[in-house]
Amino acid sequence: LLAKLPPKGKDRLSIYMGDVGPVWLYSDSPLDCVVADPKKGSKLYGLKSYIEYQVTPNTTNRPVNHRYKHFDWLYERLSEKFGPAVPIPALPDKQVTGRFEEEFIKMRMERLQGWMCRMCRHPVVSNSEVFQLFLSYNDEKEWKTGKRKSEKDECVGPLIFSTIDVEAPELDPIDVEQKCEMYSKFTKTMDDGVKDLLNVGNIHWKRCTGPLPKEYQKIGKAFQNLSSVFNTSGYQGETTLTDALTAAGKTYEEIAQIVAEQPKKDLHFLMETNQEYKGLLGSFHDTLAVHKAAIDKVKEGDKMMLAGKINTQDKVTMAKRTSIMAYTLQAEMNHFHSNRIYDYNRVMQCYLEEQIRFYETIASKLKLALGQFTTL
Amino acid sequence: LLAKLPPKGKDRLSIYMGDVGPVWLYSDSPLDCVVADPKKGSKLYGLKSYIEYQVTPNTTNRPVNHRYKHFDWLYERLSEKFGPAVPIPALPDKQVTGRFEEEFIKMRMERLQGWMCRMCRHPVVSNSEVFQLFLSYNDEKEWKTGKRKSEKDECVGPLIFSTIDVEAPELDPIDVEQKCEMYSKFTKTMDDGVKDLLNVGNIHWKRCTGPLPKEYQKIGKAFQNLSSVFNTSGYQGETTLTDALTAAGKTYEEIAQIVAEQPKKDLHFLMETNQEYKGLLGSFHDTLAVHKAAIDKVKEGDKMMLAGKINTQDKVTMAKRTSIMAYTLQAEMNHFHSNRIYDYNRVMQCYLEEQIRFYETIASKLKLALGQFTTL
């Protein structure tokens, strides 16, 4: 809390008071990037092979290649540098087996895209030197040099708070503590809610791709089977019925397939968003712990001053630094909230739209089947 | 096969050649009846209680009361009298426990209605004295007298064939055997098909009323839960999202209920119809056995004549009687087929119509929920 570092002008971060309270300074031209085109590469004359993704930022529009381990390196740098101020969500899981399977590569790419997108949307992260390097290095040499430089960056961890300028009056420590408690509680209950949804989503996914379509298929087969039996009756004039019954049976087989394919179209995105939020909420834990520790230290301040361990000036510095930390946390929470509202609004709309399409598709298929029967 | 009985004129049954082959003579004004209004009655000063159903035929439009055991008595009379010629489907199951539960009474009434309806549609059964008595006796005395008379009826079982007049040339015994084989095979394979559909229908019923709605309910709760968590964020301007999320959650709870209620609206009738056909196909077994036995007897005819057990005249009578039996069986099968086509056409239409309504209802509910989210 008392450490000092002469921060360079261009590296300073600003927080100002917006409509919703303290907010980061957002760029007018938001950064974005596309992760695409996974390719198998190899090293050491083919002894080692890996998957390389193409990352194209909207700034240069020039693709750079990165392996998963580069993303992991970036994650480490970002956590180290910004972790106490900006919770950096974990990367999608590492995996050893099945790394080269198409399905897995596609899913990992999608998740890396989601992670990158979230990092791009963060005003502090997206502006950082290391992030810019990752997205737009010109050649292998620049990348290597930049890497080494970032690894040696000394302005990391709690020191980040000394680079933050806040255009607002100092905060009362009691307010700071209350806010921190509130955020802690919110992220905890949201984490529970998200896990809850993920649980039921998983169960639902299994049912929709397993037993349910099998049942629709069996119903379809049973109709078609009855139809073939009816065809052997030798009774004249029942081809309309048998044809219609066969059509109905085939429709239920189609429904089986639609049901089995549906989760990929809707539940998938709902699950991925919540999966991402689970990671994000998880990363809040460490960030909040730093804030809580600082609050405790301030509380100890009086005792320390009595014991002669710190002087009055130090105490003033501590209160000032704690205030900056509290503003940072608020800016960060406000960033989180506005993203959360955007993300959940979007994913719920996608989910409901696809669900509607699903039910309507089935209804229209059944209508076609119904039309084949004779109206009496 | 050689028994004789002087059949009275008014009791004679006719088979003629229709478009589809031999058919019964159908009445121009088809009989129908309504089974309704189950009431608890009691006897012996309340010591014994029972359920009485009101049966109202379209001929007299006057209701008569019958207990289950009366239906059972009617079934016994009809099987005894017509069984070898007309397969009489079994009544809905007897049951001892839960006899007075509303749900059970309703289901039994529905099934008795189905059974009576089928009997009314049969030209031979509906015209019979015992059936007419059951539907339209005037008072307790007439009922009792009629009952005694029916129980003493001697023109029962195989004798029924001697009351049938066929306006068609005598059939070749080889043709007769082939037809019988074909019907036997058809009823067997249809029985398998029907049981197959009943099996998958039962499994589907359980899923639709059990685990599936529970899952939709959990999804609904998870959405609503997230919504309440979001409400505690302290962040301004997210009421649109939280309201919409709550609405979406409630919609999934409604869907849970719709899913759970649906089988009663569509699968139920599909199951009941197949259940009825299972009973009907079961009753064909005994009827077909009689015909097979007769065919075997005719084959033995030559041997018997050689052994002097029957004379040439007897053999001619046997061939003639077997021909009548074969026409009867064909008329009966044609009756079965035309009913089957009608019934399956109708029940499939009802099923599909209700299924369409089901999917459309859900789609429209989801549309309302979707409308609550902000369009970005």
mmCIF file of C-alpha atoms in Angstrom, chain A residues 19-20 182 186 189-190 193-194 196-197 200 203-204 207 211-212 215-216 218-219 222-223 225-226 229-230 232-238 241 245 248 252 255 270 274 334 337-338 340-342 344-346 348-349 351-353 355-356 359-360 362-363 366-367 369-370 373-376, chain B residues 19-20 182 186 189-190 193-194 196-197 200 203-204 207 211-212 215-216 218-219 222-223 225-226 229-230 232-238 241 245 248 252 255 270 274 334 337-338 340-342 344-346 348-349 351-353 355-356 359-360 362-363 366-367 369-370 373-376:
data_model
loop_
_atom_site.group_PDB
_atom_site.id
_atom_site.type_symbol
_atom_site.label_atom_id
_atom_site.label_comp_id
_atom_site.label_asym_id
_atom_site.label_seq_id
_atom_site.Cartn_x
_atom_site.Cartn_y
_atom_site.Cartn_z
ATOM 1 C CA ASP A 19 -23.884 8.288 -14.728
ATOM 2 C CA VAL A 20 -23.634 4.984 -12.908
ATOM 3 C CA MET A 182 -21.748 -5.887 -1.434
ATOM 4 C CA PHE A 186 -23.196 -10.234 -5.440
ATOM 5 C CA THR A 189 -24.760 -15.319 -5.391
ATOM 6 C CA MET A 190 -24.401 -14.778 -9.115
ATOM 7 C CA GLY A 193 -27.067 -18.805 -9.945
ATOM 8 C CA VAL A 194 -24.825 -19.382 -12.942
ATOM 9 C CA ASP A 196 -27.382 -23.680 -11.071
ATOM 10 C CA LEU A 197 -28.274 -22.837 -14.654
ATOM 11 C CA VAL A 200 -29.868 -27.939 -15.263
ATOM 12 C CA ILE A 203 -29.048 -32.370 -17.648
ATOM 13 C CA HIS A 204 -31.371 -30.916 -20.264
ATOM 14 C CA ARG A 207 -31.955 -35.563 -22.312
ATOM 15 C CA PRO A 211 -33.397 -40.425 -24.609
ATOM 16 C CA LEU A 212 -35.849 -37.877 -26.028
ATOM 17 C CA GLU A 215 -38.286 -41.916 -28.162
ATOM 18 C CA TYR A 216 -39.463 -39.770 -31.059
ATOM 19 C CA LYS A 218 -39.409 -45.100 -31.827
ATOM 20 C CA ILE A 219 -42.773 -43.371 -32.186
ATOM 21 C CA ALA A 222 -44.111 -47.553 -34.660
ATOM 22 C CA PHE A 223 -46.280 -45.442 -37.007
ATOM 23 C CA ASN A 225 -44.573 -50.209 -38.840
ATOM 24 C CA LEU A 226 -48.366 -49.981 -38.432
ATOM 25 C CA VAL A 229 -48.923 -53.927 -41.515
ATOM 26 C CA PHE A 230 -51.974 -52.086 -42.885
ATOM 27 C CA THR A 232 -50.751 -56.193 -46.115
ATOM 28 C CA SER A 233 -54.480 -56.138 -45.297
ATOM 29 C CA GLY A 234 -55.541 -56.843 -48.882
ATOM 30 C CA TYR A 235 -58.388 -54.402 -48.245
ATOM 31 C CA GLN A 236 -58.963 -51.904 -51.005
ATOM 32 C CA GLY A 237 -58.744 -48.132 -50.690
ATOM 33 C CA GLU A 238 -56.536 -47.604 -47.723
ATOM 34 C CA LEU A 241 -54.227 -43.875 -44.719
ATOM 35 C CA LEU A 245 -49.280 -42.906 -41.581
ATOM 36 C CA ALA A 248 -46.434 -39.099 -39.977
ATOM 37 C CA TYR A 252 -41.503 -38.075 -36.076
ATOM 38 C CA ILE A 255 -38.523 -34.431 -35.211
ATOM 39 C CA LEU A 270 -26.605 -20.046 -23.221
ATOM 40 C CA ASN A 274 -22.694 -18.890 -18.443
ATOM 41 C CA ASN A 334 -19.647 -1.084 -13.284
ATOM 42 C CA HIS A 337 -22.467 -4.946 -14.789
ATOM 43 C CA SER A 338 -22.811 -3.160 -18.113
ATOM 44 C CA ARG A 340 -23.381 -8.564 -17.980
ATOM 45 C CA ILE A 341 -26.575 -6.728 -18.935
ATOM 46 C CA TYR A 342 -25.500 -6.644 -22.568
ATOM 47 C CA TYR A 344 -27.456 -11.752 -20.866
ATOM 48 C CA ASN A 345 -29.867 -9.656 -22.872
ATOM 49 C CA ARG A 346 -28.220 -10.865 -26.060
ATOM 50 C CA MET A 348 -31.454 -14.759 -23.828
ATOM 51 C CA GLN A 349 -32.775 -13.252 -27.046
ATOM 52 C CA TYR A 351 -31.949 -18.561 -27.007
ATOM 53 C CA LEU A 352 -35.626 -17.622 -27.198
ATOM 54 C CA GLU A 353 -35.471 -16.848 -30.919
ATOM 55 C CA GLN A 355 -36.448 -21.963 -29.334
ATOM 56 C CA ILE A 356 -39.335 -20.290 -31.143
ATOM 57 C CA TYR A 359 -41.219 -25.167 -31.984
ATOM 58 C CA GLU A 360 -42.485 -23.528 -35.151
ATOM 59 C CA ILE A 362 -41.913 -28.886 -35.676
ATOM 60 C CA ALA A 363 -45.451 -27.461 -35.858
ATOM 61 C CA LEU A 366 -46.635 -31.803 -38.327
ATOM 62 C CA LYS A 367 -49.058 -29.685 -40.345
ATOM 63 C CA ALA A 369 -48.129 -34.666 -42.099
ATOM 64 C CA LEU A 370 -51.655 -33.876 -40.930
ATOM 65 C CA PHE A 373 -54.865 -37.640 -43.827
ATOM 66 C CA THR A 374 -58.404 -37.681 -45.254
ATOM 67 C CA THR A 375 -60.662 -35.110 -43.736
ATOM 68 C CA LEU A 376 -63.823 -36.923 -42.710
ATOM 69 C CA ASP B 19 -67.360 -53.541 -53.510
ATOM 70 C CA VAL B 20 -64.724 -54.905 -51.169
ATOM 71 C CA MET B 182 -53.978 -64.424 -44.292
ATOM 72 C CA PHE B 186 -52.633 -59.956 -40.413
ATOM 73 C CA THR B 189 -48.727 -58.694 -37.051
ATOM 74 C CA MET B 190 -51.159 -55.871 -36.332
ATOM 75 C CA GLY B 193 -47.577 -53.341 -34.148
ATOM 76 C CA VAL B 194 -50.230 -52.097 -31.761
ATOM 77 C CA ASP B 196 -45.189 -51.804 -30.009
ATOM 78 C CA LEU B 197 -46.910 -48.421 -30.231
ATOM 79 C CA VAL B 200 -43.297 -46.574 -26.692
ATOM 80 C CA ILE B 203 -42.531 -44.695 -22.021
ATOM 81 C CA HIS B 204 -43.175 -41.352 -23.710
ATOM 82 C CA ARG B 207 -41.207 -38.907 -19.664
ATOM 83 C CA PRO B 211 -38.689 -35.784 -15.801
ATOM 84 C CA LEU B 212 -39.261 -33.463 -18.774
ATOM 85 C CA GLU B 215 -36.496 -29.973 -16.142
ATOM 86 C CA TYR B 216 -38.418 -27.118 -17.760
ATOM 87 C CA LYS B 218 -35.839 -26.055 -13.155
ATOM 88 C CA ILE B 219 -34.803 -24.011 -16.194
ATOM 89 C CA ALA B 222 -32.832 -20.850 -12.798
ATOM 90 C CA PHE B 223 -33.806 -17.876 -15.018
ATOM 91 C CA ASN B 225 -33.162 -16.941 -9.766
ATOM 92 C CA LEU B 226 -30.615 -15.139 -11.978
ATOM 93 C CA VAL B 229 -29.583 -11.961 -8.227
ATOM 94 C CA PHE B 230 -29.343 -9.259 -10.914
ATOM 95 C CA THR B 232 -29.460 -6.946 -6.076
ATOM 96 C CA SER B 233 -26.649 -5.523 -8.230
ATOM 97 C CA GLY B 234 -27.368 -1.923 -7.243
ATOM 98 C CA TYR B 235 -26.582 -1.041 -10.851
ATOM 99 C CA GLN B 236 -29.011 1.320 -12.484
ATOM 100 C CA GLY B 237 -31.145 0.608 -15.513
ATOM 101 C CA GLU B 238 -31.356 -3.131 -15.638
ATOM 102 C CA LEU B 241 -33.461 -7.211 -18.313
ATOM 103 C CA LEU B 245 -35.628 -12.676 -17.421
ATOM 104 C CA ALA B 248 -38.807 -15.928 -19.525
ATOM 105 C CA TYR B 252 -40.601 -22.025 -18.871
ATOM 106 C CA ILE B 255 -44.161 -24.729 -20.558
ATOM 107 C CA LEU B 270 -53.926 -42.592 -29.420
ATOM 108 C CA ASN B 274 -54.690 -48.838 -29.647
ATOM 109 C CA ASN B 334 -64.085 -56.317 -44.059
ATOM 110 C CA HIS B 337 -60.860 -53.150 -41.922
ATOM 111 C CA SER B 338 -63.331 -50.395 -42.694
ATOM 112 C CA ARG B 340 -59.855 -49.724 -38.574
ATOM 113 C CA ILE B 341 -59.294 -47.290 -41.447
ATOM 114 C CA TYR B 342 -61.881 -44.927 -40.023
ATOM 115 C CA TYR B 344 -56.862 -44.765 -37.274
ATOM 116 C CA ASN B 345 -57.501 -41.943 -39.697
ATOM 117 C CA ARG B 346 -59.499 -40.145 -37.027
ATOM 118 C CA MET B 348 -54.061 -39.808 -36.070
ATOM 119 C CA GLN B 349 -55.691 -36.573 -37.127
ATOM 120 C CA TYR B 351 -53.206 -36.593 -32.368
ATOM 121 C CA LEU B 352 -51.456 -34.439 -34.958
ATOM 122 C CA GLU B 353 -53.896 -31.544 -34.540
ATOM 123 C CA GLN B 355 -49.546 -31.833 -31.258
ATOM 124 C CA ILE B 356 -49.555 -28.863 -33.633
ATOM 125 C CA TYR B 359 -45.987 -26.677 -30.373
ATOM 126 C CA GLU B 360 -47.725 -23.513 -31.536
ATOM 127 C CA ILE B 362 -45.314 -22.922 -26.716
ATOM 128 C CA ALA B 363 -43.930 -20.900 -29.639
ATOM 129 C CA LEU B 366 -41.956 -17.821 -26.039
ATOM 130 C CA LYS B 367 -42.630 -14.988 -28.470
ATOM 131 C CA ALA B 369 -41.298 -13.633 -23.458
ATOM 132 C CA LEU B 370 -38.849 -12.645 -26.198
ATOM 133 C CA PHE B 373 -36.102 -8.127 -23.975
ATOM 134 C CA THR B 374 -34.510 -4.966 -25.360
ATOM 135 C CA THR B 375 -33.749 -5.131 -29.026
ATOM 136 C CA LEU B 376 -30.140 -4.037 -29.386
#
